Amino acid sequence: MWTFLIRRLWQSLIVIIGVTLISFISLQMGGDPTYLFVSENASAEEIQRAREALGFDAPLHIQYLTYIWNAAHLDFGNSLSYRQPAMGVVLEAMPATIELTFFSLVLAIALSIPLGIYSALKRGTPADGAIMTFAMLGQSIPNFWMGIMMIMFFGLYLGWLPISGHVPFLEPLFEGNFAEAFGNLPGSLYYMIMPAIAVGSYTLARNARLIRSSMLEVLSQDFVRTARSKGIRERQVIVHHALRNAWLPVVTMIGLEFGFLLGGVVVVETVFSYPGIGRLVFNAINQRDIPVVQASVILLALVFIALNLIVDLIYSRLDPRVKL
Amino acid sequence: MANIDSDARLDLQTPVPAPSYRRREAARAMRSLVASRWALVGLIVLLVAVFVAVFGPWLAPFDPNRQNIMARLLPPGAEGQGGAVYWLGSDHLGRDVLSRLLYGARVSLTVGIASILVGGTIGTLLGLVSGYFRGWVDDVIMRLGDIQLAFPFILLAIMFLVVLGPGLMNIILVLGIGQWITYARIVRAQTLSLREKEYVEAARAMGDGTASILFRTILPNIVAPLTVIASFNVASVILSEAALSFLGLGVPPDVPTWGSMLSESRDHLLSNKWWMAVFPGLAIVFVVLAFNIIGDWLRDFLDPRLKERG
């Protein structure tokens, strides 16, 4: 267990160094990076001052070491539009993004498991065909377009669901204000329904297909036949024998799924004017506020790496065959 | 003796097939395509998309960038001045939605296919090298891939494109480089097993150089799985391109793309200018769906064993 943990932590550290190297390279791609950190109408002196302050007059390797040093202190420079540390701005938007990502993942998994199982059990029937057609569509519809269509239909035409806005849940929770947090929860979920469906649709579709195919494979195996021949009820066979094995590949995918979801969140938040990192990145892109873009991307990458580490640890618990 | 014989027969399948075999395979592919109706529909959609991408400028009724204040936000089918019809309506600057849609096909397909060529070429080369030479080269290449996979791809693209600025070449390179590891992993795995085969051994014994073994003996036998991956990959790259254009990171603003059309439609949702949002989205869905369906069919056709697993 400990050797596994240490090895995985070591791997994560290498990945984090890789991430900082890539983001450092991306800064250097456009020539002198100083121009990315000053406003467009800065005077020559201001630019020179910024260059010295940011250390861009030093040799590249020194610059990189400075970059890592600063990154380790979560210092990505000041936001050009907010005029305060970029990381602070990003951290403020973080809870809303975590709420949305988590909710859409839960939604996607909760729906994909029954759909996948049902499809596998009813293989070849019209029900199976319909579910798989929807799954194919879910994998082909751009999430932000799905968001726009839902806004038009459920938001504007039917008037059932709010088309923008957000009720905070994690923020009061972190502040220790539990009553407010859980009082906000229903409203929070209500505002997240459409964005979460848009973000989670791809994952839902892919997992439903994955569960169906892995269920079909497991159902044809000897231990399922044995269980059936022992006279165990079909329901029991499916839940306790088949599903336990069928959903392992799904768990493996969940770690990678976070990456898709985080990417999807960035775009979908913009559609729903949802106040998370995605909308922040969108505005920062349009204002060329590079420090905020960098801080957001690196923070999301760190979250992704940490989540993958956690998923790996959980996976090894679920599947005793995986040795730690 | 019998043993050698059966081995030889098995291996006849693996090297590049003879022309008559190829013709038979092509006929089999056609029959399978027609039999699975959806795949045929997918293929037709793709052919239409390619036709539009190539001949868009001749098909478009308007210049896609011509603004016309008198013809702003016209609904589909409305007639403009001089009797010109805006079949799919016009946008907030009075530009014809249909014409922009036709031009947009060009960007989507170019980016989709060019990125796959870039990513596929890099990935295949590195995968061949990795699997054939193994050792530290393999380690370095695969660890690089791990690092890249540990990074949500769209974030990586955003980070580079925001510095590089918009441009067709930039987006193709960024999306292409984002895909290499998918190809490298598959090619590596295949190469690892193929390099031990007798016919590779034979080529080596005949004095073939490394390059010849890699590209003439091993590569032709990996093309099938690569084609399947590429087909799905084009679909996901087109989705990524649309998302990046939507964020304002794609091609320059004067080039119409489906993603940027959707981005512009956002400001006109409240006033119910639905045509600005519906048509570009449908265009993306049709093309992506077509590539996904073709990918499914190719996988079943090239590897019937997988069919059972859906």
mmCIF file with all atom_site columns, C-alpha atoms in Angstrom, chain B residues 179-294:
data_model
loop_
_atom_site.group_PDB
_atom_site.id
_atom_site.type_symbol
_atom_site.label_atom_id
_atom_site.label_alt_id
_atom_site.label_comp_id
_atom_site.label_asym_id
_atom_site.label_entity_id
_atom_site.label_seq_id
_atom_site.pdbx_PDB_ins_code
_atom_site.Cartn_x
_atom_site.Cartn_y
_atom_site.Cartn_z
_atom_site.occupancy
_atom_site.B_iso_or_equiv
_atom_site.pdbx_formal_charge
_atom_site.auth_seq_id
_atom_site.auth_comp_id
_atom_site.auth_asym_id
_atom_site.auth_atom_id
_atom_site.pdbx_PDB_model_num
ATOM 1   C CA . GLN B 1 179 ? -3.821  13.566  -30.451 1.00 0.00 ? 179 GLN B CA 1
ATOM 2   C CA . TRP B 1 180 ? -0.407  11.947  -30.988 1.00 0.00 ? 180 TRP B CA 1
ATOM 3   C CA . ILE B 1 181 ? -0.381  9.838   -27.868 1.00 0.00 ? 181 ILE B CA 1
ATOM 4   C CA . THR B 1 182 ? -3.559  7.964   -28.856 1.00 0.00 ? 182 THR B CA 1
ATOM 5   C CA . TYR B 1 183 ? -1.847  6.768   -32.030 1.00 0.00 ? 183 TYR B CA 1
ATOM 6   C CA . ALA B 1 184 ? 1.540   6.221   -30.410 1.00 0.00 ? 184 ALA B CA 1
ATOM 7   C CA . ARG B 1 185 ? 0.043   3.855   -27.811 1.00 0.00 ? 185 ARG B CA 1
ATOM 8   C CA . ILE B 1 186 ? -1.788  1.708   -30.339 1.00 0.00 ? 186 ILE B CA 1
ATOM 9   C CA . VAL B 1 187 ? 1.074   1.578   -32.823 1.00 0.00 ? 187 VAL B CA 1
ATOM 10  C CA . ARG B 1 188 ? 3.532   0.758   -30.053 1.00 0.00 ? 188 ARG B CA 1
ATOM 11  C CA . ALA B 1 189 ? 1.416   -2.120  -28.759 1.00 0.00 ? 189 ALA B CA 1
ATOM 12  C CA . GLN B 1 190 ? 1.014   -3.552  -32.256 1.00 0.00 ? 190 GLN B CA 1
ATOM 13  C CA . THR B 1 191 ? 4.680   -3.100  -33.108 1.00 0.00 ? 191 THR B CA 1
ATOM 14  C CA . LEU B 1 192 ? 5.735   -4.859  -29.915 1.00 0.00 ? 192 LEU B CA 1
ATOM 15  C CA . SER B 1 193 ? 3.888   -7.991  -30.998 1.00 0.00 ? 193 SER B CA 1
ATOM 16  C CA . LEU B 1 194 ? 4.584   -7.729  -34.727 1.00 0.00 ? 194 LEU B CA 1
ATOM 17  C CA . ARG B 1 195 ? 8.337   -7.384  -34.331 1.00 0.00 ? 195 ARG B CA 1
ATOM 18  C CA . GLU B 1 196 ? 8.460   -10.962 -33.048 1.00 0.00 ? 196 GLU B CA 1
ATOM 19  C CA . LYS B 1 197 ? 6.617   -12.388 -36.086 1.00 0.00 ? 197 LYS B CA 1
ATOM 20  C CA . GLU B 1 198 ? 8.363   -14.656 -38.526 1.00 0.00 ? 198 GLU B CA 1
ATOM 21  C CA . TYR B 1 199 ? 7.897   -12.432 -41.545 1.00 0.00 ? 199 TYR B CA 1
ATOM 22  C CA . VAL B 1 200 ? 9.559   -9.529  -39.743 1.00 0.00 ? 200 VAL B CA 1
ATOM 23  C CA . GLU B 1 201 ? 12.354  -11.896 -38.778 1.00 0.00 ? 201 GLU B CA 1
ATOM 24  C CA . ALA B 1 202 ? 12.536  -12.967 -42.423 1.00 0.00 ? 202 ALA B CA 1
ATOM 25  C CA . ALA B 1 203 ? 12.766  -9.382  -43.634 1.00 0.00 ? 203 ALA B CA 1
ATOM 26  C CA . ARG B 1 204 ? 15.584  -8.794  -41.193 1.00 0.00 ? 204 ARG B CA 1
ATOM 27  C CA . ALA B 1 205 ? 17.364  -11.940 -42.337 1.00 0.00 ? 205 ALA B CA 1
ATOM 28  C CA . MET B 1 206 ? 17.048  -10.801 -45.950 1.00 0.00 ? 206 MET B CA 1
ATOM 29  C CA . GLY B 1 207 ? 19.069  -7.745  -44.968 1.00 0.00 ? 207 GLY B CA 1
ATOM 30  C CA . ASP B 1 208 ? 16.284  -5.167  -44.971 1.00 0.00 ? 208 ASP B CA 1
ATOM 31  C CA . GLY B 1 209 ? 17.185  -1.945  -43.166 1.00 0.00 ? 209 GLY B CA 1
ATOM 32  C CA . THR B 1 210 ? 15.359  -0.765  -40.078 1.00 0.00 ? 210 THR B CA 1
ATOM 33  C CA . ALA B 1 211 ? 13.413  1.873   -42.000 1.00 0.00 ? 211 ALA B CA 1
ATOM 34  C CA . SER B 1 212 ? 12.276  -0.702  -44.541 1.00 0.00 ? 212 SER B CA 1
ATOM 35  C CA . ILE B 1 213 ? 11.161  -3.103  -41.816 1.00 0.00 ? 213 ILE B CA 1
ATOM 36  C CA . LEU B 1 214 ? 9.270   -0.374  -39.971 1.00 0.00 ? 214 LEU B CA 1
ATOM 37  C CA . PHE B 1 215 ? 7.513   1.194   -42.941 1.00 0.00 ? 215 PHE B CA 1
ATOM 38  C CA . ARG B 1 216 ? 7.169   -1.667  -45.415 1.00 0.00 ? 216 ARG B CA 1
ATOM 39  C CA . THR B 1 217 ? 6.744   -4.682  -43.211 1.00 0.00 ? 217 THR B CA 1
ATOM 40  C CA . ILE B 1 218 ? 5.218   -3.515  -39.940 1.00 0.00 ? 218 ILE B CA 1
ATOM 41  C CA . LEU B 1 219 ? 3.280   -0.349  -40.808 1.00 0.00 ? 219 LEU B CA 1
ATOM 42  C CA . PRO B 1 220 ? 0.966   -1.847  -43.488 1.00 0.00 ? 220 PRO B CA 1
ATOM 43  C CA . ASN B 1 221 ? -0.251  -4.323  -40.893 1.00 0.00 ? 221 ASN B CA 1
ATOM 44  C CA . ILE B 1 222 ? -1.245  -1.620  -38.413 1.00 0.00 ? 222 ILE B CA 1
ATOM 45  C CA . VAL B 1 223 ? -3.234  0.494   -40.843 1.00 0.00 ? 223 VAL B CA 1
ATOM 46  C CA . ALA B 1 224 ? -6.590  -1.150  -40.019 1.00 0.00 ? 224 ALA B CA 1
ATOM 47  C CA . PRO B 1 225 ? -6.805  -0.251  -36.310 1.00 0.00 ? 225 PRO B CA 1
ATOM 48  C CA . LEU B 1 226 ? -5.378  3.181   -37.105 1.00 0.00 ? 226 LEU B CA 1
ATOM 49  C CA . THR B 1 227 ? -8.178  3.886   -39.567 1.00 0.00 ? 227 THR B CA 1
ATOM 50  C CA . VAL B 1 228 ? -10.805 3.060   -36.953 1.00 0.00 ? 228 VAL B CA 1
ATOM 51  C CA . ILE B 1 229 ? -9.202  5.324   -34.346 1.00 0.00 ? 229 ILE B CA 1
ATOM 52  C CA . ALA B 1 230 ? -8.763  8.113   -36.893 1.00 0.00 ? 230 ALA B CA 1
ATOM 53  C CA . SER B 1 231 ? -12.439 8.067   -37.791 1.00 0.00 ? 231 SER B CA 1
ATOM 54  C CA . PHE B 1 232 ? -13.562 8.527   -34.167 1.00 0.00 ? 232 PHE B CA 1
ATOM 55  C CA . ASN B 1 233 ? -10.774 11.003  -33.680 1.00 0.00 ? 233 ASN B CA 1
ATOM 56  C CA . VAL B 1 234 ? -11.874 13.284  -36.517 1.00 0.00 ? 234 VAL B CA 1
ATOM 57  C CA . ALA B 1 235 ? -15.260 13.486  -34.807 1.00 0.00 ? 235 ALA B CA 1
ATOM 58  C CA . SER B 1 236 ? -13.790 14.509  -31.470 1.00 0.00 ? 236 SER B CA 1
ATOM 59  C CA . VAL B 1 237 ? -11.369 16.989  -33.065 1.00 0.00 ? 237 VAL B CA 1
ATOM 60  C CA . ILE B 1 238 ? -14.246 18.677  -34.904 1.00 0.00 ? 238 ILE B CA 1
ATOM 61  C CA . LEU B 1 239 ? -16.048 18.985  -31.560 1.00 0.00 ? 239 LEU B CA 1
ATOM 62  C CA . SER B 1 240 ? -12.920 20.484  -29.966 1.00 0.00 ? 240 SER B CA 1
ATOM 63  C CA . GLU B 1 241 ? -12.488 22.935  -32.825 1.00 0.00 ? 241 GLU B CA 1
ATOM 64  C CA . ALA B 1 242 ? -16.094 24.048  -32.442 1.00 0.00 ? 242 ALA B CA 1
ATOM 65  C CA . ALA B 1 243 ? -15.598 24.500  -28.688 1.00 0.00 ? 243 ALA B CA 1
ATOM 66  C CA . LEU B 1 244 ? -12.405 26.519  -29.173 1.00 0.00 ? 244 LEU B CA 1
ATOM 67  C CA . SER B 1 245 ? -14.011 28.685  -31.871 1.00 0.00 ? 245 SER B CA 1
ATOM 68  C CA . PHE B 1 246 ? -16.923 29.161  -29.513 1.00 0.00 ? 246 PHE B CA 1
ATOM 69  C CA . LEU B 1 247 ? -14.476 30.491  -26.909 1.00 0.00 ? 247 LEU B CA 1
ATOM 70  C CA . GLY B 1 248 ? -12.972 32.827  -29.497 1.00 0.00 ? 248 GLY B CA 1
ATOM 71  C CA . LEU B 1 249 ? -9.758  30.843  -29.865 1.00 0.00 ? 249 LEU B CA 1
ATOM 72  C CA . GLY B 1 250 ? -10.140 29.280  -33.268 1.00 0.00 ? 250 GLY B CA 1
ATOM 73  C CA . VAL B 1 251 ? -9.494  30.844  -36.619 1.00 0.00 ? 251 VAL B CA 1
ATOM 74  C CA . PRO B 1 252 ? -9.466  34.644  -37.158 1.00 0.00 ? 252 PRO B CA 1
ATOM 75  C CA . PRO B 1 253 ? -12.856 36.357  -36.737 1.00 0.00 ? 253 PRO B CA 1
ATOM 76  C CA . ASP B 1 254 ? -13.291 37.030  -40.473 1.00 0.00 ? 254 ASP B CA 1
ATOM 77  C CA . VAL B 1 255 ? -13.385 33.282  -41.225 1.00 0.00 ? 255 VAL B CA 1
ATOM 78  C CA . PRO B 1 256 ? -16.873 31.885  -40.622 1.00 0.00 ? 256 PRO B CA 1
ATOM 79  C CA . THR B 1 257 ? -16.914 28.741  -38.472 1.00 0.00 ? 257 THR B CA 1
ATOM 80  C CA . TRP B 1 258 ? -19.772 26.799  -36.937 1.00 0.00 ? 258 TRP B CA 1
ATOM 81  C CA . GLY B 1 259 ? -18.385 27.331  -33.447 1.00 0.00 ? 259 GLY B CA 1
ATOM 82  C CA . SER B 1 260 ? -18.052 31.106  -33.792 1.00 0.00 ? 260 SER B CA 1
ATOM 83  C CA . MET B 1 261 ? -21.545 31.316  -35.331 1.00 0.00 ? 261 MET B CA 1
ATOM 84  C CA . LEU B 1 262 ? -22.886 29.623  -32.202 1.00 0.00 ? 262 LEU B CA 1
ATOM 85  C CA . SER B 1 263 ? -20.914 32.001  -30.026 1.00 0.00 ? 263 SER B CA 1
ATOM 86  C CA . GLU B 1 264 ? -22.532 34.968  -31.777 1.00 0.00 ? 264 GLU B CA 1
ATOM 87  C CA . SER B 1 265 ? -25.967 33.410  -31.487 1.00 0.00 ? 265 SER B CA 1
ATOM 88  C CA . ARG B 1 266 ? -25.786 33.584  -27.688 1.00 0.00 ? 266 ARG B CA 1
ATOM 89  C CA . ASP B 1 267 ? -26.519 37.305  -27.613 1.00 0.00 ? 267 ASP B CA 1
ATOM 90  C CA . HIS B 1 268 ? -29.714 36.832  -29.612 1.00 0.00 ? 268 HIS B CA 1
ATOM 91  C CA . LEU B 1 269 ? -31.280 33.952  -27.711 1.00 0.00 ? 269 LEU B CA 1
ATOM 92  C CA . LEU B 1 270 ? -33.477 36.178  -25.564 1.00 0.00 ? 270 LEU B CA 1
ATOM 93  C CA . SER B 1 271 ? -34.962 37.842  -28.626 1.00 0.00 ? 271 SER B CA 1
ATOM 94  C CA . ASN B 1 272 ? -35.684 34.339  -29.982 1.00 0.00 ? 272 ASN B CA 1
ATOM 95  C CA . LYS B 1 273 ? -33.485 34.475  -33.098 1.00 0.00 ? 273 LYS B CA 1
ATOM 96  C CA . TRP B 1 274 ? -33.391 30.680  -33.010 1.00 0.00 ? 274 TRP B CA 1
ATOM 97  C CA . TRP B 1 275 ? -32.060 30.182  -36.542 1.00 0.00 ? 275 TRP B CA 1
ATOM 98  C CA . MET B 1 276 ? -28.698 31.644  -35.579 1.00 0.00 ? 276 MET B CA 1
ATOM 99  C CA . ALA B 1 277 ? -28.230 28.857  -33.019 1.00 0.00 ? 277 ALA B CA 1
ATOM 100 C CA . VAL B 1 278 ? -30.071 25.896  -34.522 1.00 0.00 ? 278 VAL B CA 1
ATOM 101 C CA . PHE B 1 279 ? -28.459 25.543  -37.962 1.00 0.00 ? 279 PHE B CA 1
ATOM 102 C CA . PRO B 1 280 ? -24.729 25.730  -37.109 1.00 0.00 ? 280 PRO B CA 1
ATOM 103 C CA . GLY B 1 281 ? -25.329 23.265  -34.267 1.00 0.00 ? 281 GLY B CA 1
ATOM 104 C CA . LEU B 1 282 ? -27.153 20.832  -36.538 1.00 0.00 ? 282 LEU B CA 1
ATOM 105 C CA . ALA B 1 283 ? -24.297 21.054  -39.037 1.00 0.00 ? 283 ALA B CA 1
ATOM 106 C CA . ILE B 1 284 ? -21.799 20.052  -36.338 1.00 0.00 ? 284 ILE B CA 1
ATOM 107 C CA . VAL B 1 285 ? -24.026 17.226  -35.082 1.00 0.00 ? 285 VAL B CA 1
ATOM 108 C CA . PHE B 1 286 ? -24.542 15.754  -38.559 1.00 0.00 ? 286 PHE B CA 1
ATOM 109 C CA . VAL B 1 287 ? -20.866 15.716  -39.455 1.00 0.00 ? 287 VAL B CA 1
ATOM 110 C CA . VAL B 1 288 ? -19.693 14.421  -36.059 1.00 0.00 ? 288 VAL B CA 1
ATOM 111 C CA . LEU B 1 289 ? -22.436 11.790  -36.004 1.00 0.00 ? 289 LEU B CA 1
ATOM 112 C CA . ALA B 1 290 ? -21.448 10.674  -39.503 1.00 0.00 ? 290 ALA B CA 1
ATOM 113 C CA . PHE B 1 291 ? -17.809 10.195  -38.492 1.00 0.00 ? 291 PHE B CA 1
ATOM 114 C CA . ASN B 1 292 ? -18.836 8.305   -35.334 1.00 0.00 ? 292 ASN B CA 1
ATOM 115 C CA . ILE B 1 293 ? -21.179 5.998   -37.253 1.00 0.00 ? 293 ILE B CA 1
ATOM 116 C CA . ILE B 1 294 ? -18.541 5.329   -39.896 1.00 0.00 ? 294 ILE B CA 1
#
